[in-house]
């Protein structure tokens, strides 16, 4: 009945082409207006998987309790010195916090006033003892610097220490390191090279870890999910603020952004990077293949116009059905074009074959419709059911793709039997001049007839081999592997991931309260796969009494030194020059009195001071800029650190406590992996170990692995359902189990062969390239239906027929066009193009070699 309806529609297009064209144009115009007015696309990846499944619920529970963990943008500030990074981070944090247009919240997870005061308490007792001793030992240098934080004061500090050397209180070697370090910095500055000086590095005990030169800022931007790059404005605001504050490599500071927001934006930027080139190759490949398929520019134009019109209508229907496109459902475009091209080529090639036999345009179209009506209707129905099989799955992205692509198949079929015939009637393409089929394939047809069993055995062995390889198919669940590695956000992330305590691959666990979180953190920290598990009590230092005693002793000894009652008046340039000359003279005298390595350092510093004293005021200003600002930062930090107080859970500042204890009392435990957190095997072991202790754990490692399972199961579930639905449809139409098997067996085989090929070439399946499989199913089912229906009708020598030509060029059009995705700079898209090429190649082999061998001679009619 449907076949007859299609024939009538073609006949109507033949008899009234202008009316059909007018109706179609009106429909397309209406669809364009609707699509333009209702177009919406979300780039929210969280919306791709159903929020009702268990791991999503656990993830949502953490996000609701701690909303600051969602949509995070991480700013990484690296300074050539600890003082530079600290000062830069403080300035940038203040600027971003004031920008409420672009940011909802801004905080420093590893710095700020509280950390400045209590930071020393987080070291071991031995480390606190070493740090306080280093400060006490530096008292002779600290005093002059604190009372006169200027270039004059710096020079005077060395003179004070040299007085101690002269009296025999300290050896000259005691200040060898400060002299060498300052000489190095001043020599570099005088030579016009980048120069940086750190007082923190200078005063740090040589046995201690060097003060960190990296700071972090966590920001929650205001996102626009209607844009392809929702966080672009926020990242731009950070770049602008850094530039305004002079935070750049020229000033010894590098500011980078990473995190889920800029990474996602960067991914879309990569997709757009060479999209013009990819699109041009895709269009050219499609045009060339269509030309070779039909050998007529007018027919090519008619097919392309039909596809474009159908795509517009499908877009409008898709928006009407799902409301907004997502990152997966937008793939309906290649699916529609691939199958729309197939329908158009099938009709056009058969149309040419009929005209070659003498039929004029109208009768040729009607004969083509009579021959192809049933197989086209059956193919469209089978593909529609195949895509519809995704609806019950938890993979919302692919389910919505199924809805739109399924509707698109109906639109493609309707357009192919209405608009395409009307256009062909109006364009009046010339008659073909040569054989439409492949007469050259006669030897292959004969070879397949005589070697049928060998071919079937070869494919059976291929099937067995592919099934044997299935356990080795890899599903790469790590979304970072789909991103371009040279993007700024990705480079920053890879850099961060080298630090096990700064990697984003952490697991979050909700505990009923802070005490339970503390116990859980201790239990998780004991796991061999875990570097550390942190709860709110991680901000309460251990052995506080012993540490506070050491800090208080140092504070008593150093208070008058670092907080002098009388500060020297700011020096003039002449004062600085005089102080430099005097200290240079003192250094020369000390070097002469104490020969050795330290004396060489003293002479080097003396030379640097003499050069400054004799130079221009500009040189002394540059030296002041080099030495004094980091000195002020360092002195402020020492003053804060020596005011440390006892810390309890109750005295933690709200901005810290709020990150770990929710308003309802539930507490967060954050777990860090041991090993390379970018290694999938490490993440699997880490996640499995944590979930044995905390089954409700969430976080990036859990989400990526569970998402992979959800996606994989969605395809398995949809595949089984699609096979069942399509099998029922085929049986209802064909009424023969064997013919149903003949239709679907090659489709299944091509799928297994594609997966086996992926194993052999080392290509893992991922979230991007798995989209190739619905296209494989749709095209494969259509091709094999055509062959089975033709064989059922008594056709022989299938490879020489116009059908084989249509199938070949349909596959080539789809494969060459969408194989161009392989050229994309985006790794995920490139892998999609690769899988599409592999899958279509096997589909073509199965259609042109395995299917004819499987079918054999036409069955004898009763």
mmCIF file of C-alpha atoms in Angstrom, residues 415-758:
data_model
loop_
_atom_site.group_PDB
_atom_site.id
_atom_site.type_symbol
_atom_site.label_atom_id
_atom_site.label_comp_id
_atom_site.label_asym_id
_atom_site.label_seq_id
_atom_site.Cartn_x
_atom_site.Cartn_y
_atom_site.Cartn_z
ATOM 1 C CA UNK A 415 11.159 14.625 -0.682
ATOM 2 C CA UNK A 416 12.659 11.973 -2.953
ATOM 3 C CA UNK A 417 9.242 10.991 -4.363
ATOM 4 C CA UNK A 418 7.789 14.499 -4.629
ATOM 5 C CA UNK A 419 10.331 17.287 -4.991
ATOM 6 C CA UNK A 420 12.981 15.262 -6.825
ATOM 7 C CA UNK A 421 10.643 14.043 -9.615
ATOM 8 C CA UNK A 422 9.200 17.558 -9.976
ATOM 9 C CA UNK A 423 12.678 19.062 -10.314
ATOM 10 C CA UNK A 424 13.715 16.426 -12.842
ATOM 11 C CA UNK A 425 10.603 17.154 -14.904
ATOM 12 C CA UNK A 426 11.356 20.873 -14.887
ATOM 13 C CA UNK A 427 15.116 20.611 -15.453
ATOM 14 C CA UNK A 428 14.733 17.991 -18.237
ATOM 15 C CA UNK A 429 18.179 16.381 -17.980
ATOM 16 C CA UNK A 430 19.606 14.808 -21.123
ATOM 17 C CA UNK A 431 19.328 11.071 -21.698
ATOM 18 C CA UNK A 432 22.304 8.906 -20.650
ATOM 19 C CA UNK A 433 24.673 7.882 -23.438
ATOM 20 C CA UNK A 434 26.144 4.748 -21.947
ATOM 21 C CA UNK A 435 25.252 1.647 -19.960
ATOM 22 C CA UNK A 436 23.990 2.619 -16.500
ATOM 23 C CA UNK A 437 25.030 -0.613 -14.828
ATOM 24 C CA UNK A 438 28.456 -2.227 -14.639
ATOM 25 C CA UNK A 439 28.871 -4.521 -17.626
ATOM 26 C CA UNK A 440 32.530 -4.785 -16.600
ATOM 27 C CA UNK A 441 31.425 -6.650 -13.474
ATOM 28 C CA UNK A 442 30.253 -9.696 -15.461
ATOM 29 C CA UNK A 443 33.408 -11.707 -14.653
ATOM 30 C CA UNK A 444 32.965 -10.916 -10.965
ATOM 31 C CA UNK A 445 29.336 -12.004 -11.104
ATOM 32 C CA UNK A 446 30.386 -15.308 -12.698
ATOM 33 C CA UNK A 447 33.200 -15.737 -10.167
ATOM 34 C CA UNK A 448 30.780 -15.203 -7.274
ATOM 35 C CA UNK A 449 28.406 -17.809 -8.759
ATOM 36 C CA UNK A 450 31.139 -20.425 -9.138
ATOM 37 C CA UNK A 451 32.950 -19.658 -5.870
ATOM 38 C CA UNK A 452 29.929 -18.935 -3.747
ATOM 39 C CA UNK A 453 30.843 -21.393 -0.994
ATOM 40 C CA UNK A 454 34.411 -20.114 -0.762
ATOM 41 C CA UNK A 455 33.151 -16.539 -0.426
ATOM 42 C CA UNK A 456 30.679 -17.525 2.275
ATOM 43 C CA UNK A 457 33.361 -19.459 4.156
ATOM 44 C CA UNK A 458 35.686 -16.465 3.918
ATOM 45 C CA UNK A 459 33.064 -14.209 5.402
ATOM 46 C CA UNK A 460 32.175 -16.781 8.055
ATOM 47 C CA UNK A 461 35.832 -16.931 9.099
ATOM 48 C CA UNK A 462 35.962 -13.125 9.058
ATOM 49 C CA UNK A 463 32.894 -13.060 11.258
ATOM 50 C CA UNK A 464 34.456 -15.565 13.658
ATOM 51 C CA UNK A 465 37.702 -13.606 13.739
ATOM 52 C CA UNK A 466 35.891 -10.332 14.382
ATOM 53 C CA UNK A 467 33.869 -11.907 17.202
ATOM 54 C CA UNK A 468 37.097 -13.257 18.691
ATOM 55 C CA UNK A 469 38.513 -9.727 18.650
ATOM 56 C CA UNK A 470 35.489 -8.181 20.393
ATOM 57 C CA UNK A 471 36.955 -8.605 23.915
ATOM 58 C CA UNK A 472 39.874 -6.471 22.775
ATOM 59 C CA UNK A 473 37.732 -3.561 21.610
ATOM 60 C CA UNK A 474 38.686 -0.559 23.710
ATOM 61 C CA UNK A 475 36.246 2.098 24.792
ATOM 62 C CA UNK A 476 38.267 5.165 25.707
ATOM 63 C CA UNK A 477 36.123 6.804 28.367
ATOM 64 C CA UNK A 478 38.548 9.671 28.945
ATOM 65 C CA UNK A 479 37.056 12.783 27.301
ATOM 66 C CA UNK A 480 40.432 14.529 27.528
ATOM 67 C CA UNK A 481 41.748 12.188 24.847
ATOM 68 C CA UNK A 482 39.218 13.648 22.405
ATOM 69 C CA UNK A 483 40.588 17.150 22.742
ATOM 70 C CA UNK A 484 43.390 18.830 20.843
ATOM 71 C CA UNK A 485 46.518 18.670 22.973
ATOM 72 C CA UNK A 486 47.929 22.001 21.809
ATOM 73 C CA UNK A 487 45.103 24.202 23.134
ATOM 74 C CA UNK A 488 46.025 26.622 25.961
ATOM 75 C CA UNK A 489 43.461 25.203 28.405
ATOM 76 C CA UNK A 490 44.526 21.647 27.603
ATOM 77 C CA UNK A 491 48.225 22.450 28.024
ATOM 78 C CA UNK A 492 47.510 24.065 31.374
ATOM 79 C CA UNK A 493 45.480 21.038 32.441
ATOM 80 C CA UNK A 494 48.208 18.576 31.433
ATOM 81 C CA UNK A 495 50.675 20.675 33.402
ATOM 82 C CA UNK A 496 48.411 20.603 36.453
ATOM 83 C CA UNK A 497 47.849 16.877 36.162
ATOM 84 C CA UNK A 498 51.537 16.268 36.797
ATOM 85 C CA UNK A 499 50.828 17.348 40.367
ATOM 86 C CA UNK A 500 48.796 14.578 42.046
ATOM 87 C CA UNK A 501 47.293 17.075 44.489
ATOM 88 C CA UNK A 502 46.098 19.446 41.756
ATOM 89 C CA UNK A 503 44.698 17.027 39.216
ATOM 90 C CA UNK A 504 41.022 17.451 38.280
ATOM 91 C CA UNK A 505 40.620 13.659 38.307
ATOM 92 C CA UNK A 506 39.457 13.595 41.910
ATOM 93 C CA UNK A 507 36.566 11.707 43.461
ATOM 94 C CA UNK A 508 33.996 13.336 45.729
ATOM 95 C CA UNK A 509 32.179 11.517 48.519
ATOM 96 C CA UNK A 510 29.348 12.903 50.639
ATOM 97 C CA UNK A 511 29.407 12.002 54.328
ATOM 98 C CA UNK A 512 26.547 12.576 56.808
ATOM 99 C CA UNK A 513 28.587 15.050 58.858
ATOM 100 C CA UNK A 514 32.099 16.379 59.388
ATOM 101 C CA UNK A 515 33.057 13.687 61.910
ATOM 102 C CA UNK A 516 32.006 10.928 59.530
ATOM 103 C CA UNK A 517 33.931 12.680 56.759
ATOM 104 C CA UNK A 518 37.071 12.697 58.893
ATOM 105 C CA UNK A 519 36.813 8.960 59.546
ATOM 106 C CA UNK A 520 36.067 8.253 55.883
ATOM 107 C CA UNK A 521 39.027 10.364 54.741
ATOM 108 C CA UNK A 522 41.342 8.386 57.014
ATOM 109 C CA UNK A 523 40.022 5.101 55.640
ATOM 110 C CA UNK A 524 40.359 6.238 52.020
ATOM 111 C CA UNK A 525 43.843 7.650 52.559
ATOM 112 C CA UNK A 526 44.993 4.175 53.569
ATOM 113 C CA UNK A 527 44.167 2.772 50.124
ATOM 114 C CA UNK A 528 47.274 2.100 47.990
ATOM 115 C CA UNK A 529 45.556 3.699 44.961
ATOM 116 C CA UNK A 530 45.008 6.982 46.841
ATOM 117 C CA UNK A 531 47.534 9.781 47.369
ATOM 118 C CA UNK A 532 45.412 11.644 49.859
ATOM 119 C CA UNK A 533 41.805 12.058 50.969
ATOM 120 C CA UNK A 534 40.869 15.483 52.296
ATOM 121 C CA UNK A 535 37.944 16.564 54.449
ATOM 122 C CA UNK A 536 37.254 19.763 56.358
ATOM 123 C CA UNK A 537 39.514 18.468 59.118
ATOM 124 C CA UNK A 538 42.389 18.561 56.660
ATOM 125 C CA UNK A 539 42.378 22.296 57.354
ATOM 126 C CA UNK A 540 42.881 21.695 61.064
ATOM 127 C CA UNK A 541 46.651 21.211 61.552
ATOM 128 C CA UNK A 542 48.017 18.347 63.616
ATOM 129 C CA UNK A 543 50.349 18.757 66.629
ATOM 130 C CA UNK A 544 49.339 22.358 66.996
ATOM 131 C CA UNK A 545 50.757 22.862 70.491
ATOM 132 C CA UNK A 546 54.314 22.019 69.446
ATOM 133 C CA UNK A 547 54.093 24.100 66.269
ATOM 134 C CA UNK A 548 52.523 27.087 68.000
ATOM 135 C CA UNK A 549 55.261 27.003 70.638
ATOM 136 C CA UNK A 550 57.937 27.222 67.951
ATOM 137 C CA UNK A 551 56.107 29.990 66.099
ATOM 138 C CA UNK A 552 55.450 31.983 69.273
ATOM 139 C CA UNK A 553 59.120 31.731 70.301
ATOM 140 C CA UNK A 554 60.148 33.017 66.879
ATOM 141 C CA UNK A 555 57.534 35.764 67.095
ATOM 142 C CA UNK A 556 58.906 36.952 70.461
ATOM 143 C CA UNK A 557 62.433 37.058 69.085
ATOM 144 C CA UNK A 558 61.516 38.674 65.767
ATOM 145 C CA UNK A 559 58.635 40.978 66.654
ATOM 146 C CA UNK A 560 60.742 44.085 67.185
ATOM 147 C CA UNK A 561 62.833 43.167 64.149
ATOM 148 C CA UNK A 562 60.036 42.864 61.605
ATOM 149 C CA UNK A 563 57.758 45.450 63.232
ATOM 150 C CA UNK A 564 60.172 48.311 63.992
ATOM 151 C CA UNK A 565 58.838 51.340 65.863
ATOM 152 C CA UNK A 566 60.727 53.759 63.687
ATOM 153 C CA UNK A 567 60.728 53.482 59.914
ATOM 154 C CA UNK A 568 63.371 55.349 57.943
ATOM 155 C CA UNK A 569 62.171 58.110 55.676
ATOM 156 C CA UNK A 570 61.993 57.208 52.035
ATOM 157 C CA UNK A 571 65.438 57.723 50.484
ATOM 158 C CA UNK A 572 66.252 59.922 47.545
ATOM 159 C CA UNK A 573 68.310 58.757 44.621
ATOM 160 C CA UNK A 574 71.465 60.248 46.109
ATOM 161 C CA UNK A 575 70.830 58.362 49.362
ATOM 162 C CA UNK A 576 70.554 55.088 47.445
ATOM 163 C CA UNK A 577 73.773 55.753 45.530
ATOM 164 C CA UNK A 578 75.665 56.604 48.713
ATOM 165 C CA UNK A 579 74.450 53.474 50.505
ATOM 166 C CA UNK A 580 75.464 51.319 47.530
ATOM 167 C CA UNK A 581 78.982 52.808 47.461
ATOM 168 C CA UNK A 582 79.454 52.283 51.191
ATOM 169 C CA UNK A 583 78.271 48.680 51.094
ATOM 170 C CA UNK A 584 80.457 47.970 48.052
ATOM 171 C CA UNK A 585 83.452 49.211 50.012
ATOM 172 C CA UNK A 586 82.482 47.013 52.981
ATOM 173 C CA UNK A 587 82.158 44.017 50.692
ATOM 174 C CA UNK A 588 85.631 44.588 49.219
ATOM 175 C CA UNK A 589 87.132 44.841 52.688
ATOM 176 C CA UNK A 590 85.409 41.668 53.879
ATOM 177 C CA UNK A 591 86.534 39.791 50.745
ATOM 178 C CA UNK A 592 90.134 40.858 51.335
ATOM 179 C CA UNK A 593 90.010 39.795 54.979
ATOM 180 C CA UNK A 594 88.330 36.418 54.300
ATOM 181 C CA UNK A 595 89.654 34.892 51.073
ATOM 182 C CA UNK A 596 87.829 31.919 49.510
ATOM 183 C CA UNK A 597 84.614 31.164 47.674
ATOM 184 C CA UNK A 598 82.573 33.533 49.804
ATOM 185 C CA UNK A 599 85.040 36.314 49.016
ATOM 186 C CA UNK A 600 84.416 35.830 45.291
ATOM 187 C CA UNK A 601 80.692 36.272 45.896
ATOM 188 C CA UNK A 602 81.376 39.398 47.968
ATOM 189 C CA UNK A 603 83.482 40.888 45.174
ATOM 190 C CA UNK A 604 80.774 40.097 42.584
ATOM 191 C CA UNK A 605 78.131 41.868 44.665
ATOM 192 C CA UNK A 606 80.485 44.773 45.295
ATOM 193 C CA UNK A 607 80.967 45.169 41.548
ATOM 194 C CA UNK A 608 77.187 45.136 41.019
ATOM 195 C CA UNK A 609 76.657 47.771 43.730
ATOM 196 C CA UNK A 610 79.455 49.969 42.347
ATOM 197 C CA UNK A 611 77.961 49.758 38.880
ATOM 198 C CA UNK A 612 74.568 50.812 40.269
ATOM 199 C CA UNK A 613 76.047 53.654 42.297
ATOM 200 C CA UNK A 614 77.962 54.997 39.315
ATOM 201 C CA UNK A 615 75.101 54.470 36.877
ATOM 202 C CA UNK A 616 72.051 56.530 36.067
ATOM 203 C CA UNK A 617 69.044 57.035 38.300
ATOM 204 C CA UNK A 618 67.110 54.878 35.850
ATOM 205 C CA UNK A 619 69.361 51.918 36.644
ATOM 206 C CA UNK A 620 68.786 52.391 40.373
ATOM 207 C CA UNK A 621 65.039 52.657 39.797
ATOM 208 C CA UNK A 622 65.127 49.348 37.917
ATOM 209 C CA UNK A 623 67.071 47.773 40.793
ATOM 210 C CA UNK A 624 64.497 49.112 43.235
ATOM 211 C CA UNK A 625 61.676 47.571 41.173
ATOM 212 C CA UNK A 626 63.579 44.278 41.124
ATOM 213 C CA UNK A 627 64.282 44.064 44.865
ATOM 214 C CA UNK A 628 61.807 46.119 46.886
ATOM 215 C CA UNK A 629 58.271 44.951 45.882
ATOM 216 C CA UNK A 630 59.074 41.268 46.584
ATOM 217 C CA UNK A 631 60.665 42.404 49.838
ATOM 218 C CA UNK A 632 57.404 44.041 50.953
ATOM 219 C CA UNK A 633 55.457 40.897 49.990
ATOM 220 C CA UNK A 634 57.874 38.682 51.901
ATOM 221 C CA UNK A 635 57.854 40.861 55.040
ATOM 222 C CA UNK A 636 54.042 40.913 55.070
ATOM 223 C CA UNK A 637 53.938 37.132 54.803
ATOM 224 C CA UNK A 638 56.436 36.715 57.643
ATOM 225 C CA UNK A 639 54.384 39.029 59.843
ATOM 226 C CA UNK A 640 51.233 37.037 59.051
ATOM 227 C CA UNK A 641 52.887 33.634 59.576
ATOM 228 C CA UNK A 642 54.193 34.659 63.007
ATOM 229 C CA UNK A 643 50.627 35.491 64.096
ATOM 230 C CA UNK A 644 49.407 31.917 63.671
ATOM 231 C CA UNK A 645 46.677 30.822 66.077
ATOM 232 C CA UNK A 646 45.122 27.550 67.108
ATOM 233 C CA UNK A 647 42.749 26.257 64.442
ATOM 234 C CA UNK A 648 39.590 24.258 65.051
ATOM 235 C CA UNK A 649 36.824 23.171 62.762
ATOM 236 C CA UNK A 650 34.634 25.889 64.272
ATOM 237 C CA UNK A 651 37.154 28.698 63.685
ATOM 238 C CA UNK A 652 37.678 27.989 60.001
ATOM 239 C CA UNK A 653 36.641 30.964 57.843
ATOM 240 C CA UNK A 654 33.246 30.534 56.121
ATOM 241 C CA UNK A 655 34.757 30.567 52.628
ATOM 242 C CA UNK A 656 36.832 27.495 53.532
ATOM 243 C CA UNK A 657 34.370 25.655 55.770
ATOM 244 C CA UNK A 658 31.596 26.223 53.218
ATOM 245 C CA UNK A 659 33.588 24.316 50.615
ATOM 246 C CA UNK A 660 33.620 21.224 52.817
ATOM 247 C CA UNK A 661 30.508 21.327 55.005
ATOM 248 C CA UNK A 662 27.128 22.018 53.410
ATOM 249 C CA UNK A 663 24.395 24.087 55.003
ATOM 250 C CA UNK A 664 22.520 20.921 55.953
ATOM 251 C CA UNK A 665 25.585 19.525 57.753
ATOM 252 C CA UNK A 666 26.680 17.001 55.154
ATOM 253 C CA UNK A 667 30.409 17.022 54.569
ATOM 254 C CA UNK A 668 32.592 16.486 51.518
ATOM 255 C CA UNK A 669 35.590 14.209 51.162
ATOM 256 C CA UNK A 670 37.841 14.769 48.160
ATOM 257 C CA UNK A 671 40.063 11.876 47.096
ATOM 258 C CA UNK A 672 43.209 12.228 44.977
ATOM 259 C CA UNK A 673 44.608 9.387 42.825
ATOM 260 C CA UNK A 674 48.092 7.949 43.054
ATOM 261 C CA UNK A 675 49.981 7.730 39.760
ATOM 262 C CA UNK A 676 49.376 9.284 36.354
ATOM 263 C CA UNK A 677 45.784 10.470 36.526
ATOM 264 C CA UNK A 678 45.640 10.733 32.730
ATOM 265 C CA UNK A 679 46.173 6.975 32.460
ATOM 266 C CA UNK A 680 42.870 5.120 32.024
ATOM 267 C CA UNK A 681 44.191 2.042 33.843
ATOM 268 C CA UNK A 682 45.192 4.173 36.843
ATOM 269 C CA UNK A 683 41.761 5.820 36.898
ATOM 270 C CA UNK A 684 39.990 2.461 36.709
ATOM 271 C CA UNK A 685 41.935 1.066 39.664
ATOM 272 C CA UNK A 686 41.558 4.304 41.613
ATOM 273 C CA UNK A 687 37.804 4.499 41.028
ATOM 274 C CA UNK A 688 37.231 0.823 41.812
ATOM 275 C CA UNK A 689 39.229 1.055 45.038
ATOM 276 C CA UNK A 690 37.420 4.172 46.265
ATOM 277 C CA UNK A 691 33.987 2.766 45.431
ATOM 278 C CA UNK A 692 34.652 -0.363 47.468
ATOM 279 C CA UNK A 693 34.818 1.943 50.489
ATOM 280 C CA UNK A 694 32.355 4.613 49.276
ATOM 281 C CA UNK A 695 29.857 3.205 46.735
ATOM 282 C CA UNK A 696 28.122 6.578 46.324
ATOM 283 C CA UNK A 697 31.299 8.333 45.190
ATOM 284 C CA UNK A 698 31.077 10.797 42.319
ATOM 285 C CA UNK A 699 33.436 13.081 40.471
ATOM 286 C CA UNK A 700 35.158 13.182 37.088
ATOM 287 C CA UNK A 701 36.715 9.666 37.165
ATOM 288 C CA UNK A 702 33.378 8.132 38.188
ATOM 289 C CA UNK A 703 31.357 10.211 35.736
ATOM 290 C CA UNK A 704 33.552 9.437 32.733
ATOM 291 C CA UNK A 705 33.607 5.702 33.385
ATOM 292 C CA UNK A 706 29.921 5.462 34.206
ATOM 293 C CA UNK A 707 29.077 7.603 31.183
ATOM 294 C CA UNK A 708 31.083 5.189 29.045
ATOM 295 C CA UNK A 709 29.096 2.273 30.447
ATOM 296 C CA UNK A 710 25.828 4.133 29.900
ATOM 297 C CA UNK A 711 26.740 4.976 26.320
ATOM 298 C CA UNK A 712 28.015 1.477 25.531
ATOM 299 C CA UNK A 713 24.918 -0.144 27.025
ATOM 300 C CA UNK A 714 22.687 2.318 25.169
ATOM 301 C CA UNK A 715 24.164 1.142 21.878
ATOM 302 C CA UNK A 716 23.932 -2.520 22.874
ATOM 303 C CA UNK A 717 20.346 -2.069 24.048
ATOM 304 C CA UNK A 718 19.374 -0.050 20.987
ATOM 305 C CA UNK A 719 21.154 -2.496 18.689
ATOM 306 C CA UNK A 720 19.244 -5.463 20.069
ATOM 307 C CA UNK A 721 15.947 -3.573 19.963
ATOM 308 C CA UNK A 722 16.653 -2.274 16.454
ATOM 309 C CA UNK A 723 17.404 -5.770 15.171
ATOM 310 C CA UNK A 724 14.209 -7.063 16.757
ATOM 311 C CA UNK A 725 12.030 -4.255 15.383
ATOM 312 C CA UNK A 726 13.556 -4.332 11.918
ATOM 313 C CA UNK A 727 13.338 -8.132 11.854
ATOM 314 C CA UNK A 728 9.615 -7.969 12.626
ATOM 315 C CA UNK A 729 9.089 -5.319 9.956
ATOM 316 C CA UNK A 730 11.027 -7.328 7.375
ATOM 317 C CA UNK A 731 9.148 -10.497 8.227
ATOM 318 C CA UNK A 732 5.786 -8.727 7.963
ATOM 319 C CA UNK A 733 6.734 -7.465 4.497
ATOM 320 C CA UNK A 734 8.834 -10.350 3.163
ATOM 321 C CA UNK A 735 7.017 -13.237 4.903
ATOM 322 C CA UNK A 736 10.210 -15.286 4.806
ATOM 323 C CA UNK A 737 12.591 -15.829 7.731
ATOM 324 C CA UNK A 738 15.451 -16.690 5.384
ATOM 325 C CA UNK A 739 15.093 -13.399 3.529
ATOM 326 C CA UNK A 740 15.052 -11.523 6.821
ATOM 327 C CA UNK A 741 18.342 -13.239 7.704
ATOM 328 C CA UNK A 742 19.729 -12.454 4.230
ATOM 329 C CA UNK A 743 18.954 -8.784 4.850
ATOM 330 C CA UNK A 744 20.296 -8.408 8.379
ATOM 331 C CA UNK A 745 23.223 -10.853 8.485
ATOM 332 C CA UNK A 746 25.453 -8.631 6.292
ATOM 333 C CA UNK A 747 24.592 -5.613 8.450
ATOM 334 C CA UNK A 748 25.669 -7.461 11.594
ATOM 335 C CA UNK A 749 28.775 -8.749 9.816
ATOM 336 C CA UNK A 750 29.841 -5.268 8.699
ATOM 337 C CA UNK A 751 29.449 -4.056 12.286
ATOM 338 C CA UNK A 752 31.643 -6.842 13.630
ATOM 339 C CA UNK A 753 34.200 -6.294 10.867
ATOM 340 C CA UNK A 754 34.341 -2.594 11.719
ATOM 341 C CA UNK A 755 34.976 -3.344 15.398
ATOM 342 C CA UNK A 756 37.590 -5.954 14.495
ATOM 343 C CA UNK A 757 39.351 -3.460 12.241
ATOM 344 C CA UNK A 758 39.425 -0.963 15.101
#
